[in-house]
């Protein structure tokens, strides 16, 4: 979905920066790609790059947890059960939401398997997103997706399904209509750079 | 590595059956592919298909452990650490080693990060393999591999590095020379089908 969004954003004339975990995805050549491995690295790169952007779409599904300890060598099987202790990773999208300026916009993705709209609304508010895209686990590794798009009121403003490219173009159209055109109507509080 | 071995075996004139977990690999069209998800499914398919084969190369890295319980729905973050209880999965290669007939041959792969030769020899004996291919974690998702090949005496009979296709062809050459040609010299106990 990240690749499809980057392609749609490039086609709409945006400059695109991608922060991506280690996935087997051929991102478009026109995007500036920052590869990361851990969620901590994704947070650091996303904060740094977001500071120079008009908005961000957080389509990644970063790891929610990481192992408390990481074995230096391969763990040999012993015949006994194994217990993994996991601790939460930082929330990349929520951190951008806390740090964003009033002129910046933020779109989050929520992947839920139950109580989808309620949980997505909680995430939208907690992460300070302007729009939240709701999808299910069937989106992963599929060419297609079926999403609902929620605005800050909690209302579903669009339902889109089909090829991920079509879904991405519709998300970009809504970003343009609801977030970019809106901010153009509202004069920014910053001074333009040439004055 | 499984794809390269299948291509090398087809090129050498073998019929090839692949039992594969859910990976993003384009296997050769000439092979009969049985897709599986869990290690239990891989064991079941491998036992069933191995019964009809002259030999097997166990190049897969099946999961060594599986969760004791599987959540039906996505686990929501709580802010607290999470503990995963894991139990061992069956050993596919060792099970084939126990069930193989004297005419069948079995090649295992050992991925080790320390004490590589010692641990590979332990695996070779425990899994009743005829040859063991030793490689390290750098083999994963790489186009290249660097392996040592160990026979039942524990001796290293070959060291091969380079493109996975080259490594696969050398493994197949050794299988032909050491395992297939050997069994042709030793008359099988089964009657040939045309008598």
Coordinates of C-alpha atoms in Angstrom, one line a residue:
Chain A
X1 CA 0.0 0.0 0.0
X2 CA 2.9 2.3 0.7
X3 CA 4.3 1.8 -2.8
X4 CA 0.9 2.5 -4.3
X5 CA 0.5 5.7 -2.3
X6 CA 4.0 6.8 -3.3
X7 CA 3.2 6.2 -7.0
X8 CA -0.2 8.1 -6.7
X9 CA 1.5 11.0 -4.9
X10 CA 4.2 11.3 -7.5
X11 CA 1.7 11.2 -10.3
X12 CA -0.2 14.0 -8.5
X13 CA 2.9 16.1 -8.6
X14 CA 4.1 15.7 -5.0
X15 CA 7.7 15.3 -3.9
X16 CA 7.7 12.0 -2.0
X17 CA 10.0 10.7 0.8
X18 CA 9.5 7.0 1.9
X19 CA 10.7 5.6 5.2
X20 CA 10.5 1.9 4.8
X21 CA 11.3 -1.2 6.9
X22 CA 13.0 -4.2 5.3
X23 CA 10.4 -5.3 2.8
X24 CA 10.5 -6.8 -0.6
X25 CA 8.9 -3.9 -2.4
X26 CA 10.0 -2.1 -5.6
X27 CA 9.4 1.5 -4.6
X28 CA 9.1 4.1 -7.5
X29 CA 12.4 5.6 -8.5
X30 CA 11.1 9.1 -8.2
X31 CA 10.8 8.9 -4.4
X32 CA 13.6 9.5 -1.9
X33 CA 13.8 6.3 0.1
X34 CA 15.2 6.0 3.6
X35 CA 15.5 2.3 4.6
X36 CA 15.3 1.4 8.2
X37 CA 15.2 -1.9 10.2
X38 CA 13.9 -1.2 13.7
X39 CA 10.9 0.8 14.8
X40 CA 13.3 3.1 16.7
X41 CA 15.1 3.8 13.4
X42 CA 11.7 4.4 11.7
X43 CA 10.7 6.8 14.4
X44 CA 14.0 8.8 14.1
X45 CA 14.0 9.0 10.3
X46 CA 10.3 9.8 10.2
X47 CA 10.6 12.7 12.7
X48 CA 13.6 14.1 10.9
X49 CA 12.0 13.9 7.4
X50 CA 8.5 14.9 8.5
X51 CA 9.9 18.3 9.8
X52 CA 10.6 19.2 6.1
X53 CA 7.2 17.9 4.7
X54 CA 3.7 19.3 4.3
X55 CA 2.1 16.1 5.4
X56 CA 2.6 12.4 6.0
X57 CA 0.7 9.2 5.3
X58 CA 1.6 6.6 7.9
X59 CA 0.8 3.4 6.0
X60 CA 3.5 1.3 7.6
X61 CA 2.6 -1.5 10.0
X62 CA 5.6 -1.1 12.3
X63 CA 6.3 -3.8 14.9
X64 CA 4.2 -3.1 18.0
X65 CA 6.6 -5.0 20.2
X66 CA 10.3 -5.9 20.2
X67 CA 12.1 -8.6 22.2
X68 CA 13.4 -7.5 25.6
X69 CA 16.7 -9.3 24.9
X70 CA 18.1 -10.2 21.5
X71 CA 20.2 -13.4 21.3
X72 CA 23.6 -12.8 19.7
X73 CA 23.8 -16.3 18.3
X74 CA 21.1 -18.7 17.0
X75 CA 19.1 -20.2 19.8
X76 CA 19.5 -24.0 19.6
X77 CA 16.4 -26.2 20.2
X78 CA 16.4 -27.9 23.6
X79 CA 13.1 -29.8 23.5
X80 CA 11.7 -27.4 26.0
X81 CA 9.2 -24.6 25.5
X82 CA 10.6 -21.1 25.0
X83 CA 9.3 -17.9 26.5
X84 CA 9.7 -14.6 24.7
X85 CA 9.5 -11.4 26.7
X86 CA 8.3 -8.5 24.5
X87 CA 8.1 -4.8 25.2
X88 CA 6.2 -2.1 23.3
X89 CA 8.0 -0.1 20.6
X90 CA 7.4 3.7 20.2
X91 CA 4.3 4.7 18.1
X92 CA 5.7 6.5 15.0
X93 CA 2.4 7.9 13.8
X94 CA 1.3 9.1 17.2
X95 CA 4.7 10.8 17.7
X96 CA 4.3 12.7 14.4
X97 CA 0.8 13.6 15.5
X98 CA 2.1 15.2 18.7
X99 CA 4.9 17.1 16.9
X100 CA 3.1 18.3 13.8
X101 CA 2.5 22.0 13.2
X102 CA -1.0 23.3 12.5
X103 CA -0.2 23.5 8.7
X104 CA 0.9 19.9 8.5
X105 CA -1.5 17.1 7.8
X106 CA -1.3 13.5 8.9
X107 CA -3.1 10.4 7.6
X108 CA -2.9 7.2 9.6
X109 CA -3.8 3.6 8.8
X110 CA -5.6 1.4 11.2
X111 CA -5.6 -2.4 10.7
X112 CA -8.2 -3.9 12.9
X113 CA -9.9 -7.3 13.1
X114 CA -12.8 -6.4 15.3
X115 CA -14.7 -3.2 16.4
X116 CA -13.0 -1.7 13.4
X117 CA -14.6 1.8 13.3
X118 CA -14.6 2.3 17.1
X119 CA -10.9 1.3 17.4
X120 CA -10.0 3.4 14.4
X121 CA -11.7 6.5 15.9
X122 CA -9.8 6.0 19.2
X123 CA -6.5 5.8 17.2
X124 CA -7.4 8.8 15.1
X125 CA -7.9 10.9 18.2
X126 CA -4.9 9.5 20.2
X127 CA -2.5 9.9 17.2
X128 CA -3.9 13.4 16.2
X129 CA -4.5 12.3 12.6
X130 CA -6.6 14.3 10.2
X131 CA -7.8 11.2 8.3
X132 CA -7.7 7.5 9.2
X133 CA -7.8 4.7 6.7
X134 CA -9.4 1.6 8.0
X135 CA -8.3 -1.8 6.5
X136 CA -8.2 -5.4 7.6
X137 CA -5.5 -8.1 7.5
X138 CA -6.5 -9.2 4.1
X139 CA -4.8 -6.1 2.8
X140 CA -1.4 -7.6 3.5
X141 CA 0.5 -9.2 0.6
X142 CA -2.6 -8.7 -1.6
X143 CA -2.8 -6.6 -4.8
X144 CA -6.2 -5.4 -3.7
X145 CA -7.5 -3.6 -0.7
X146 CA -10.9 -2.5 0.7
X147 CA -10.8 0.5 3.0
X148 CA -13.0 3.0 4.7
X149 CA -11.7 6.6 5.3
X150 CA -12.7 8.4 8.5
X151 CA -12.4 12.1 9.2
X152 CA -11.9 13.8 12.5
X153 CA -15.7 13.7 13.3
X154 CA -15.6 9.9 13.2
X155 CA -17.7 9.8 10.1
X156 CA -16.9 7.5 7.1
X157 CA -16.3 9.9 4.2
X158 CA -15.5 7.2 1.6
X159 CA -15.4 3.5 1.1
X160 CA -13.0 2.3 -1.6
X161 CA -12.1 -1.2 -2.8
X162 CA -10.2 -2.6 -5.7
X163 CA -6.6 -2.5 -6.9
X164 CA -4.3 -0.8 -4.4
X165 CA -3.4 1.7 -7.1
X166 CA -7.1 2.8 -7.3
X167 CA -7.4 2.9 -3.5
X168 CA -4.2 5.0 -3.3
X169 CA -5.4 7.5 -5.9
X170 CA -8.7 7.9 -4.1
X171 CA -6.8 8.5 -0.8
X172 CA -4.6 11.1 -2.5
X173 CA -7.7 12.8 -4.0
X174 CA -9.3 13.0 -0.5
X175 CA -6.0 14.4 0.9
X176 CA -6.0 17.0 -1.8
X177 CA -9.6 17.9 -1.3
X178 CA -9.9 17.8 2.5
X179 CA -6.4 18.6 3.7
X180 CA -4.3 20.4 1.1
X181 CA -7.1 22.6 -0.4
X182 CA -8.3 23.4 3.1
X183 CA -4.9 24.5 4.3
X184 CA -4.5 26.7 1.1
X185 CA -7.8 28.4 2.1
X186 CA -6.4 29.0 5.6
X187 CA -3.4 31.3 5.4
X188 CA -0.5 29.7 7.3
X189 CA 0.8 31.4 10.4
X190 CA 4.3 31.1 9.2
X191 CA 5.8 33.9 7.0
X192 CA 6.5 32.9 3.5
X193 CA 10.3 32.5 3.0
X194 CA 10.7 35.4 0.5
X195 CA 9.6 38.1 2.9
Chain B
X1 CA 18.3 -21.7 -2.1
X2 CA 15.3 -24.0 -2.6
X3 CA 14.5 -22.3 -5.9
X4 CA 18.1 -22.7 -7.1
X5 CA 18.2 -26.3 -6.1
X6 CA 15.0 -27.0 -7.9
X7 CA 16.3 -25.3 -11.1
X8 CA 19.6 -27.3 -10.9
X9 CA 17.7 -30.6 -10.3
X10 CA 15.4 -30.0 -13.3
X11 CA 18.4 -29.0 -15.5
X12 CA 20.0 -32.3 -14.4
X13 CA 16.9 -34.2 -15.6
X14 CA 15.2 -35.0 -12.3
X15 CA 11.5 -34.8 -11.6
X16 CA 11.2 -32.2 -8.8
X17 CA 8.5 -31.8 -6.1
X18 CA 8.7 -28.7 -3.9
X19 CA 7.1 -28.3 -0.5
X20 CA 7.3 -24.7 0.4
X21 CA 6.1 -22.4 3.1
X22 CA 4.6 -19.0 2.3
X23 CA 7.5 -17.2 0.7
X24 CA 7.8 -14.7 -2.1
X25 CA 9.8 -16.9 -4.5
X26 CA 9.1 -17.7 -8.2
X27 CA 9.7 -21.4 -8.3
X28 CA 10.4 -23.0 -11.7
X29 CA 7.3 -24.0 -13.7
X30 CA 8.6 -27.5 -14.3
X31 CA 8.4 -28.4 -10.6
X32 CA 5.3 -29.8 -8.8
X33 CA 4.7 -27.3 -6.0
X34 CA 2.9 -28.0 -2.7
X35 CA 2.3 -24.8 -0.8
X36 CA 2.0 -25.1 3.0
X37 CA 1.7 -22.6 5.9
X38 CA 2.5 -24.3 9.1
X39 CA 5.4 -26.6 10.0
X40 CA 2.8 -29.4 10.7
X41 CA 1.5 -29.0 7.2
X42 CA 5.1 -29.1 5.8
X43 CA 5.7 -32.3 7.7
X44 CA 2.6 -34.0 6.5
X45 CA 3.2 -33.0 2.8
X46 CA 6.9 -33.8 2.9
X47 CA 6.2 -37.3 4.4
X48 CA 3.6 -38.1 1.8
X49 CA 5.6 -36.9 -1.2
X50 CA 9.0 -38.3 0.1
X51 CA 7.4 -41.7 0.0
X52 CA 7.4 -41.5 -3.8
X53 CA 10.8 -39.9 -4.2
X54 CA 14.4 -41.2 -4.6
X55 CA 15.7 -38.6 -2.3
X56 CA 15.1 -35.2 -0.7
X57 CA 17.0 -32.0 -0.1
X58 CA 15.7 -30.3 3.0
X59 CA 16.7 -26.7 2.3
X60 CA 13.8 -25.1 4.1
X61 CA 14.2 -23.3 7.4
X62 CA 10.9 -24.2 9.0
X63 CA 9.9 -22.4 12.2
X64 CA 11.5 -24.1 15.2
X65 CA 8.7 -22.9 17.5
X66 CA 5.1 -22.0 17.3
X67 CA 3.0 -20.0 19.7
X68 CA 1.2 -22.1 22.3
X69 CA -2.0 -20.1 21.8
X70 CA -3.0 -18.1 18.7
X71 CA -5.1 -15.0 19.2
X72 CA -8.2 -15.0 17.0
X73 CA -8.2 -11.2 16.8
X74 CA -5.4 -8.7 16.7
X75 CA -3.9 -8.1 20.1
X76 CA -4.4 -4.4 21.0
X77 CA -1.4 -2.6 22.6
X78 CA -1.9 -2.0 26.4
X79 CA 1.3 -0.2 27.4
X80 CA 2.4 -3.4 29.2
X81 CA 5.0 -5.9 28.2
X82 CA 3.8 -9.0 26.4
X83 CA 4.9 -12.6 27.0
X84 CA 4.8 -15.2 24.2
X85 CA 4.9 -18.8 25.1
X86 CA 6.4 -20.9 22.3
X87 CA 6.5 -24.7 21.9
X88 CA 8.7 -26.7 19.5
X89 CA 7.4 -27.7 16.1
X90 CA 8.2 -31.2 14.6
X91 CA 11.5 -31.6 12.8
X92 CA 10.7 -32.2 9.2
X93 CA 14.1 -33.3 8.0
X94 CA 14.7 -35.6 11.1
X95 CA 11.3 -37.3 10.5
X96 CA 12.2 -38.0 6.9
X97 CA 15.5 -39.3 8.1
X98 CA 13.8 -41.8 10.4
X99 CA 11.4 -43.0 7.7
X100 CA 13.6 -43.2 4.7
X101 CA 14.3 -46.5 3.1
X102 CA 17.9 -47.7 2.6
X103 CA 17.7 -46.7 -1.1
X104 CA 16.5 -43.2 -0.4
X105 CA 19.0 -40.3 0.1
X106 CA 18.6 -37.3 2.3
X107 CA 20.5 -33.9 2.2
X108 CA 20.0 -31.5 5.1
X109 CA 20.8 -27.9 5.5
X110 CA 22.2 -26.5 8.8
X111 CA 22.2 -22.8 9.4
X112 CA 24.5 -22.1 12.4
X113 CA 26.0 -18.9 13.8
X114 CA 28.6 -20.6 16.0
X115 CA 30.4 -24.0 16.4
X116 CA 29.1 -24.5 12.8
X117 CA 30.9 -27.8 12.0
X118 CA 30.3 -29.4 15.3
X119 CA 26.6 -28.5 15.4
X120 CA 26.2 -29.6 11.8
X121 CA 27.7 -33.0 12.5
X122 CA 25.3 -33.4 15.4
X123 CA 22.4 -32.6 13.2
X124 CA 23.6 -34.8 10.4
X125 CA 23.7 -37.8 12.8
X126 CA 20.5 -37.0 14.6
X127 CA 18.5 -36.4 11.3
X128 CA 20.1 -39.4 9.5
X129 CA 21.2 -37.3 6.6
X130 CA 23.7 -38.6 3.9
X131 CA 25.1 -35.1 3.4
X132 CA 24.7 -31.8 5.3
X133 CA 25.1 -28.4 3.8
X134 CA 26.4 -25.8 6.2
X135 CA 25.6 -22.2 5.7
X136 CA 25.2 -19.0 7.8
X137 CA 22.4 -16.4 8.2
X138 CA 24.0 -14.3 5.5
X139 CA 22.5 -16.8 3.0
X140 CA 19.0 -15.5 3.7
X141 CA 17.5 -13.1 1.2
X142 CA 20.9 -13.0 -0.6
X143 CA 21.7 -13.9 -4.2
X144 CA 24.9 -15.5 -3.1
X145 CA 25.8 -18.2 -0.6
X146 CA 28.9 -19.7 0.9
X147 CA 28.6 -23.3 2.0
X148 CA 30.5 -26.3 3.2
X149 CA 29.3 -29.8 2.5
X150 CA 29.8 -32.5 5.1
X151 CA 29.5 -36.3 4.5
X152 CA 28.6 -38.9 7.1
X153 CA 32.2 -39.1 8.4
X154 CA 32.0 -35.5 9.4
X155 CA 34.5 -34.5 6.8
X156 CA 34.1 -31.4 4.6
X157 CA 34.0 -32.8 1.1
X158 CA 33.5 -29.4 -0.6
X159 CA 33.5 -25.7 0.0
X160 CA 31.4 -23.7 -2.5
X161 CA 30.7 -20.0 -2.7
X162 CA 29.1 -17.7 -5.3
X163 CA 25.8 -17.3 -6.9
X164 CA 23.1 -19.6 -5.4
X165 CA 22.7 -21.2 -8.8
X166 CA 26.4 -22.2 -8.9
X167 CA 26.2 -23.5 -5.3
X168 CA 23.0 -25.5 -6.2
X169 CA 24.6 -27.1 -9.2
X170 CA 27.6 -28.2 -7.2
X171 CA 25.4 -29.7 -4.5
X172 CA 23.5 -31.6 -7.2
X173 CA 26.7 -32.7 -8.7
X174 CA 27.8 -34.1 -5.3
X175 CA 24.4 -35.8 -4.8
X176 CA 24.8 -37.4 -8.2
X177 CA 28.4 -38.6 -7.5
X178 CA 28.1 -39.6 -3.9
X179 CA 24.4 -40.7 -3.4
X180 CA 22.8 -41.5 -6.8
X181 CA 25.8 -43.2 -8.5
X182 CA 26.5 -45.0 -5.3
X183 CA 23.0 -46.4 -5.1
X184 CA 23.1 -47.5 -8.7
X185 CA 26.2 -49.5 -7.9
X186 CA 24.4 -51.2 -5.0
X187 CA 21.4 -53.1 -6.5
X188 CA 18.2 -52.1 -4.7
X189 CA 16.4 -54.7 -2.7
X190 CA 13.2 -53.8 -4.5
X191 CA 12.3 -55.7 -7.7
X192 CA 12.4 -53.5 -10.8
X193 CA 8.8 -52.7 -12.0
X194 CA 9.1 -54.6 -15.3
X195 CA 9.8 -58.1 -13.9

